[in-house]
PDB file of C-alpha atoms in Angstrom:
ATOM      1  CA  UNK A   1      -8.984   6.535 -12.292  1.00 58.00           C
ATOM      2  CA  UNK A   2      -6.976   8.122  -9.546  1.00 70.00           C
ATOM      3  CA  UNK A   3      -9.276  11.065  -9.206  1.00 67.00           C
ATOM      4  CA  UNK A   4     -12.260   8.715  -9.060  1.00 69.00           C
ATOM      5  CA  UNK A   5     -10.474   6.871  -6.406  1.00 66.00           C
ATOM      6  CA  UNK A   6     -10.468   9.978  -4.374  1.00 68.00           C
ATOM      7  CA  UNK A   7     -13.963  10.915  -4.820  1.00 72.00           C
ATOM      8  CA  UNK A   8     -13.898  13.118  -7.397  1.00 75.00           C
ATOM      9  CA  UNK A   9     -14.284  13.786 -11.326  1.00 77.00           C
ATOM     10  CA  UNK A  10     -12.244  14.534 -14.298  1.00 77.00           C
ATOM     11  CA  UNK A  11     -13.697  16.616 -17.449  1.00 80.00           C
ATOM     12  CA  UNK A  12     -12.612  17.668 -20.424  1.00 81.00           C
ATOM     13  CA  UNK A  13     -13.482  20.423 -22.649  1.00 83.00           C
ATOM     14  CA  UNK A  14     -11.834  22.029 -26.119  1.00 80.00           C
ATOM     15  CA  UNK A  15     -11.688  23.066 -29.527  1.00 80.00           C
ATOM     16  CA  UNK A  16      -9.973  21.485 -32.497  1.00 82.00           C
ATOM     17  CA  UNK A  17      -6.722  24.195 -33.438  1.00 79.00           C
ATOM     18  CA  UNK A  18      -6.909  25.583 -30.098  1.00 80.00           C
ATOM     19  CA  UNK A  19      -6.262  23.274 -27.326  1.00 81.00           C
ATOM     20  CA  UNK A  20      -8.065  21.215 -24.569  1.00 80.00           C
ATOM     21  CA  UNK A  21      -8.796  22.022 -20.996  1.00 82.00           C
ATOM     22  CA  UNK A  22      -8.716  19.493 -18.515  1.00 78.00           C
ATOM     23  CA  UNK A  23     -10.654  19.520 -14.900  1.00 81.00           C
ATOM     24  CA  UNK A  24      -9.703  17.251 -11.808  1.00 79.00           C
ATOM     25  CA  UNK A  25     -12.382  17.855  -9.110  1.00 77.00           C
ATOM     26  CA  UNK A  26     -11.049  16.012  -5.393  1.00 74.00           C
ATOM     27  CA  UNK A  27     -12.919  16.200  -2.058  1.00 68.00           C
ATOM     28  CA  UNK A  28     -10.087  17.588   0.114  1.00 66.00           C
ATOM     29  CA  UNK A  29     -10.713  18.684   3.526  1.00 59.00           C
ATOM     30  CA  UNK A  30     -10.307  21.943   4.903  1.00 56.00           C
ATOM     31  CA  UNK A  31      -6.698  22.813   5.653  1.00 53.00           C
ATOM     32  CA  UNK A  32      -7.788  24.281   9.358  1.00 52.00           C
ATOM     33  CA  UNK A  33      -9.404  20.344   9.820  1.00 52.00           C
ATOM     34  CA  UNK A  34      -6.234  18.498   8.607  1.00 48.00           C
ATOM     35  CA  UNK A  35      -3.519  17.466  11.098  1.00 51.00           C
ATOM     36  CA  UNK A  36      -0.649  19.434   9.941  1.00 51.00           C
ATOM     37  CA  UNK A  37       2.899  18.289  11.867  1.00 50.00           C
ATOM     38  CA  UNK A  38       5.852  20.128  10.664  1.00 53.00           C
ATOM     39  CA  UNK A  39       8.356  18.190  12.918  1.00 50.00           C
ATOM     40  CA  UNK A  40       8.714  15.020  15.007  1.00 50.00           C
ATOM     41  CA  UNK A  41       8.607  16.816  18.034  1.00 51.00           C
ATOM     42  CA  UNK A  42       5.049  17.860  17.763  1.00 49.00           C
ATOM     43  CA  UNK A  43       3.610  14.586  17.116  1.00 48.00           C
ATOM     44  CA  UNK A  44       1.717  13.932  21.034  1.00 50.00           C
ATOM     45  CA  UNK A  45       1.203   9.928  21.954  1.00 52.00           C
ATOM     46  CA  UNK A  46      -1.948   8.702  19.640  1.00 49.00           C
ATOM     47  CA  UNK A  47      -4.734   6.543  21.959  1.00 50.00           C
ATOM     48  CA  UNK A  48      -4.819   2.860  21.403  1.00 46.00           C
ATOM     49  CA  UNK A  49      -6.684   1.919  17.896  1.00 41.00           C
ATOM     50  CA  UNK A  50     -10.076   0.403  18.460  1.00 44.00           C
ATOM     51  CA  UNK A  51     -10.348  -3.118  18.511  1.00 44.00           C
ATOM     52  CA  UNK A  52     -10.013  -4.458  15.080  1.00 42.00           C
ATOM     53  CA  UNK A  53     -14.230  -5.462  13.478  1.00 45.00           C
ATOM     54  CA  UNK A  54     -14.618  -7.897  10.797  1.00 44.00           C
ATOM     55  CA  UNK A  55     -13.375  -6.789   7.182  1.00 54.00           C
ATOM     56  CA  UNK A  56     -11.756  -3.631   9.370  1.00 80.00           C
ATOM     57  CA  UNK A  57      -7.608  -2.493   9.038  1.00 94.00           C
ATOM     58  CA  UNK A  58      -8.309  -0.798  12.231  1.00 93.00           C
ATOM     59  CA  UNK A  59      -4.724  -1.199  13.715  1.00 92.00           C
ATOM     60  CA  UNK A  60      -2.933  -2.692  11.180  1.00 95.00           C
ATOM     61  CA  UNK A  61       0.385  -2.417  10.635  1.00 96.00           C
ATOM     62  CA  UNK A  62       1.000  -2.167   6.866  1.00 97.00           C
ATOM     63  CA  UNK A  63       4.508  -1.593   4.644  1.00 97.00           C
ATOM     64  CA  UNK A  64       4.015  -0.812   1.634  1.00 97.00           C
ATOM     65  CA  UNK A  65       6.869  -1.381  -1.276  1.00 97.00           C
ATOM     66  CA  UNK A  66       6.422   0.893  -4.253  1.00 96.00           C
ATOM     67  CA  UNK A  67       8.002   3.080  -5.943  1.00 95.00           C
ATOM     68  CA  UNK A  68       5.595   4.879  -7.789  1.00 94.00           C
ATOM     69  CA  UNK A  69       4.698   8.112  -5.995  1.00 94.00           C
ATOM     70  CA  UNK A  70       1.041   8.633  -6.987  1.00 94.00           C
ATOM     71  CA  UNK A  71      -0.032   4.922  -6.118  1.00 94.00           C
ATOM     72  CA  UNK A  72       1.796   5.305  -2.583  1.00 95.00           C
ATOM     73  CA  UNK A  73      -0.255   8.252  -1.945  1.00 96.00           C
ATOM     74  CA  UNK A  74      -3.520   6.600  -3.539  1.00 95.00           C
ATOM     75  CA  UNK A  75      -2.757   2.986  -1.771  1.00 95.00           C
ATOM     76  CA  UNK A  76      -1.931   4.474   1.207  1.00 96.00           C
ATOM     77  CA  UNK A  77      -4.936   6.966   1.331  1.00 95.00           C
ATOM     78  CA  UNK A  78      -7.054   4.010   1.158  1.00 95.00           C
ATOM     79  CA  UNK A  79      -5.625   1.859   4.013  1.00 96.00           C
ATOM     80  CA  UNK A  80      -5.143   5.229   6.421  1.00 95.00           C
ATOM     81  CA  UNK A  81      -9.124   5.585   5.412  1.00 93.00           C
ATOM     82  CA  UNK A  82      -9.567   2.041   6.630  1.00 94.00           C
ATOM     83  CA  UNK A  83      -7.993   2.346   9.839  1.00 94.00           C
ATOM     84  CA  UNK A  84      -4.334   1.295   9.224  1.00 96.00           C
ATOM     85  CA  UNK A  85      -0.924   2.582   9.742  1.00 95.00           C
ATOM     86  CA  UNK A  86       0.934   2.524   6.779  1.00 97.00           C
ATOM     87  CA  UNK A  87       4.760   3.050   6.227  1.00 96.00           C
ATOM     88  CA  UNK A  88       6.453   2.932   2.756  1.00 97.00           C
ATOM     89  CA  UNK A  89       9.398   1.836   1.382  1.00 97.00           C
ATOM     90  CA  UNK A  90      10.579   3.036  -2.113  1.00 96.00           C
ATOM     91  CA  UNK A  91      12.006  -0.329  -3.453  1.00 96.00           C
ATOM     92  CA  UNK A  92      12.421  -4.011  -2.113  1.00 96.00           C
ATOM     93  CA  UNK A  93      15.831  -3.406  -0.801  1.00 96.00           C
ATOM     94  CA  UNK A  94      14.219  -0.530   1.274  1.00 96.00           C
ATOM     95  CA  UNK A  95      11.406  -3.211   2.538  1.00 97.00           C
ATOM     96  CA  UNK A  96      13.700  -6.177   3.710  1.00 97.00           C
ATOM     97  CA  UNK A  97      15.959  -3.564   5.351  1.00 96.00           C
ATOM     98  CA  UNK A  98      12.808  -2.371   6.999  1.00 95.00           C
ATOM     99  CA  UNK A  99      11.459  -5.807   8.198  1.00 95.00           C
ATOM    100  CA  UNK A 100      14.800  -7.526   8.571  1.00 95.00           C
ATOM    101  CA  UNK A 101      16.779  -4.836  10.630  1.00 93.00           C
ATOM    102  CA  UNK A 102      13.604  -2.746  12.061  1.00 90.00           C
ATOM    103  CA  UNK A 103      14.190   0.564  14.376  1.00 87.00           C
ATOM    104  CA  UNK A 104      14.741   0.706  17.556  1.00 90.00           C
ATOM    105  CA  UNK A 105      11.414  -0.116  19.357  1.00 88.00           C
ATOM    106  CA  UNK A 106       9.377  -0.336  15.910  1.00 87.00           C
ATOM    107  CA  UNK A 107       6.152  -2.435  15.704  1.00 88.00           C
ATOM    108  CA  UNK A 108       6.246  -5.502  13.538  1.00 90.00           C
ATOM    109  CA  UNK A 109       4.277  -5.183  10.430  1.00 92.00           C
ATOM    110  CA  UNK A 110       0.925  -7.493  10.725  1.00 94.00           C
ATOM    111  CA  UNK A 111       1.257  -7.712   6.496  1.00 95.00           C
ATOM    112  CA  UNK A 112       3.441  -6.622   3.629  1.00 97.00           C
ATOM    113  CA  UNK A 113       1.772  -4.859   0.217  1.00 97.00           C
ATOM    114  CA  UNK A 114       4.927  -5.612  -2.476  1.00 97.00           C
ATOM    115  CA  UNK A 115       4.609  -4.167  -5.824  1.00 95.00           C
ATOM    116  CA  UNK A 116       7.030  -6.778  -8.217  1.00 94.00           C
ATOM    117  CA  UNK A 117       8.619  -4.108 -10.140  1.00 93.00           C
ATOM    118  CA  UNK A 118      10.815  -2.150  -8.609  1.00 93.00           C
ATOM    119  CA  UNK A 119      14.132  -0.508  -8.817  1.00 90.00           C
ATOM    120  CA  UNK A 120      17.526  -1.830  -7.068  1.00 91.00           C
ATOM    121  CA  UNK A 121      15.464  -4.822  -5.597  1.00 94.00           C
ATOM    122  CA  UNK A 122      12.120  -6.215  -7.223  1.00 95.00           C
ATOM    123  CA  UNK A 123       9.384  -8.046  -5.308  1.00 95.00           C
ATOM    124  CA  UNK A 124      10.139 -11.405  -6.150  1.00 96.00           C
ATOM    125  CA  UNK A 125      13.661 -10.720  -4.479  1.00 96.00           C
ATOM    126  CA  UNK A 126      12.554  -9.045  -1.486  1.00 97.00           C
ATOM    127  CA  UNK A 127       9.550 -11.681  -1.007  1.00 97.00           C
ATOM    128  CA  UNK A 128      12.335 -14.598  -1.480  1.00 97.00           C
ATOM    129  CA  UNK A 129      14.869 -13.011   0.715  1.00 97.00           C
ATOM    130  CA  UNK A 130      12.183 -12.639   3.280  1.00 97.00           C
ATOM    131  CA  UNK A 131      11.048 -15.505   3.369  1.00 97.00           C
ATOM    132  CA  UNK A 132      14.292 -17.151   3.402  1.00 97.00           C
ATOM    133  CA  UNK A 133      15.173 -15.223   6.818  1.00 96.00           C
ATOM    134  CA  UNK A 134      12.092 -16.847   7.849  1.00 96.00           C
ATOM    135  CA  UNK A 135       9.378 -13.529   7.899  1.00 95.00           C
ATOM    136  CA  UNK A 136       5.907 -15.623   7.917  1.00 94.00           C
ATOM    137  CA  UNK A 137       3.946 -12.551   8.102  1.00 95.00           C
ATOM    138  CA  UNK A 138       1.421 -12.639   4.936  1.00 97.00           C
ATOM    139  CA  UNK A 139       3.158 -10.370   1.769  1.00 97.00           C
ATOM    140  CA  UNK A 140       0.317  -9.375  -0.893  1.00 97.00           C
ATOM    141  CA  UNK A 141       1.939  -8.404  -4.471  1.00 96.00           C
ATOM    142  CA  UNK A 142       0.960  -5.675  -6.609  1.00 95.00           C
ATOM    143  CA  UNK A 143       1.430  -5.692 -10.239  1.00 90.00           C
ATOM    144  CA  UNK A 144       0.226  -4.496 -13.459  1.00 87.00           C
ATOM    145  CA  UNK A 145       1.259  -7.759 -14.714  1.00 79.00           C
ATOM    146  CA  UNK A 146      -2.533  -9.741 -15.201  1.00 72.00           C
ATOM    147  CA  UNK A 147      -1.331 -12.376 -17.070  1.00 77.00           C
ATOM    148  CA  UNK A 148      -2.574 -15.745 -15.967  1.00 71.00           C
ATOM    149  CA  UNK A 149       0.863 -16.826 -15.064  1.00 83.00           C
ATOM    150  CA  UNK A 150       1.619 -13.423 -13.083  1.00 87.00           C
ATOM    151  CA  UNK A 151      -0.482 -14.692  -9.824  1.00 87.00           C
ATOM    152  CA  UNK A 152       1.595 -18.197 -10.076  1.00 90.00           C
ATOM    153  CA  UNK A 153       5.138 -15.964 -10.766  1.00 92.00           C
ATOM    154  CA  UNK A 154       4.340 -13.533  -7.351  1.00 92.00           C
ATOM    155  CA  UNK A 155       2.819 -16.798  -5.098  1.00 92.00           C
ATOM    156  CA  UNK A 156       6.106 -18.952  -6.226  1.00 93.00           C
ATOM    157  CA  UNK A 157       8.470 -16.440  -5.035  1.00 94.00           C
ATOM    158  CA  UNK A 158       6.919 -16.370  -1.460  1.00 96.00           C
ATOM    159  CA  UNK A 159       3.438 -13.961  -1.941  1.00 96.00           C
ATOM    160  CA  UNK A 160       0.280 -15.280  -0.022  1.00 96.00           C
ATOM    161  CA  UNK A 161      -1.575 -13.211  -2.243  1.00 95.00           C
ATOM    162  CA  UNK A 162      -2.157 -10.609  -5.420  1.00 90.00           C
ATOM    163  CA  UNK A 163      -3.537  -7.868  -6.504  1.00 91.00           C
ATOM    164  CA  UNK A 164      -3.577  -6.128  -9.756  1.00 89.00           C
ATOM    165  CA  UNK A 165      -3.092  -2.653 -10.991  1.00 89.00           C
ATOM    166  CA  UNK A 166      -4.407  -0.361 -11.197  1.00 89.00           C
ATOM    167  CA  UNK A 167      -6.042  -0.908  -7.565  1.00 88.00           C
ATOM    168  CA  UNK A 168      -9.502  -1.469  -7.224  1.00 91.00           C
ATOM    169  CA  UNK A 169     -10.031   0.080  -3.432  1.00 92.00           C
ATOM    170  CA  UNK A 170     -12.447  -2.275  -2.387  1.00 92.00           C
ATOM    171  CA  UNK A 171     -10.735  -5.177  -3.391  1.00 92.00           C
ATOM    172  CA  UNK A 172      -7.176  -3.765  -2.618  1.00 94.00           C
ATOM    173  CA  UNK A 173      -8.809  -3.774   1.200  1.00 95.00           C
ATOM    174  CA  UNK A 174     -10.899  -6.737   1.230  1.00 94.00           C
ATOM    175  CA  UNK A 175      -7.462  -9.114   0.309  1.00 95.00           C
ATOM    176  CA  UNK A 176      -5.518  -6.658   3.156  1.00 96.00           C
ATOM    177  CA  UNK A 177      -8.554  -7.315   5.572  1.00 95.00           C
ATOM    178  CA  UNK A 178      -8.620 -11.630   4.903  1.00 94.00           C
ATOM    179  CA  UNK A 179      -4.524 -11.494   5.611  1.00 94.00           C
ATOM    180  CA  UNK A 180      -4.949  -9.320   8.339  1.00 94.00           C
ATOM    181  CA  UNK A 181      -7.797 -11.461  10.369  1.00 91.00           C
ATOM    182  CA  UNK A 182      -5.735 -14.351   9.654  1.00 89.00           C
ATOM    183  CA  UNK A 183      -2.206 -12.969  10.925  1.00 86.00           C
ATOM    184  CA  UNK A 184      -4.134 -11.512  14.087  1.00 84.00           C
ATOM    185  CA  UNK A 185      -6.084 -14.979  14.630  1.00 83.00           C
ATOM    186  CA  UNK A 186      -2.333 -16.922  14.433  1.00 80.00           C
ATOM    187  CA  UNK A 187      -0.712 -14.602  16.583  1.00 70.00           C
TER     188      UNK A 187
END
């Protein structure tokens, strides 16, 4: 499913006694298209993001808490795609850190994507802690967990939302699209 999720196709060929031979098939761009930035330094001021258009991410500020390589580089390929800025944090003790005691001069994050299971701190600590320091901004879980208790489980300990894995793109961005109009229209 991840290689469908980034356009391409996976095939699989073989013989029984000698082995199998699998394909994975992405559309990648050009490496002389790509941005490539080797330091800091040679990052130049970006212009202002368009204004936001219904069901858009177009500047939204996203953290993402997961510690699963692969689906931060699949999650966060879809929301860069949609127009937002993403940031990750490997585990929940990572994210409240993050939100809690933010950089020097660091945007605010318009919405929080929280898987539940994660090392040193899960999701349902972070989202508690969070929300007991008083951070109203919406915080969407992601789990694998699709029980029908799960989504009670990850809206009890603070979530405004859920998703499952693995990620469906389109829905993955319509729920960070709904939270994002509405933190934007309170603000």
């Amino acid at each position: 499913w991840i290689v469908e999720n980034l356009g391409g196709s996976l095939t699989a060929t073989g013989e029984p006694g000698r082995g199998c031979t699998f394909t994975a098939t992405i559309v990648a761009e050009p490496a002389a298209q790509s941005a490539m930035i080797s330091s800091p330094e040679e990052t130049a001021p970006r212009p202002a993001p368009p204004a936001p258009r219904p069901g858009s991410l177009a500047g939204a500020r996203i953290l993402l808490a997961e510690d699963g390589v692969d689906n931060q580089r699949l999650i966060a390929h879809h929301l860069r795609k949609a127009g937002a800025t993403v940031e990750i944090a490997e585990n929940g003790r990572i994210a409240v850190d993050r939100i809690l005691r933010p950089p020097p001069g660091a945007a605010a994050n318009d919405l929080v994507l929280m898987d539940m299971q994660m090392p040193e701190v899960d999701g349902y600590s972070a989202t508690s802690t969070l929300r007991a320091s008083g951070f109203a901004r919406p915080i969407i879980a992601l789990t694998a967990h699709a029980m029908d208790g799960d989504r009670d489980k990850c809206l009890r300990a603070g979530c405004d939302d859920y998703a499952t894995k693995p990620i469906d793109a389109a829905t993955l961005l319509g729920v960070c699209a709904k939270w994002f109009e509405r933190a934007r229209a309170a603000a």
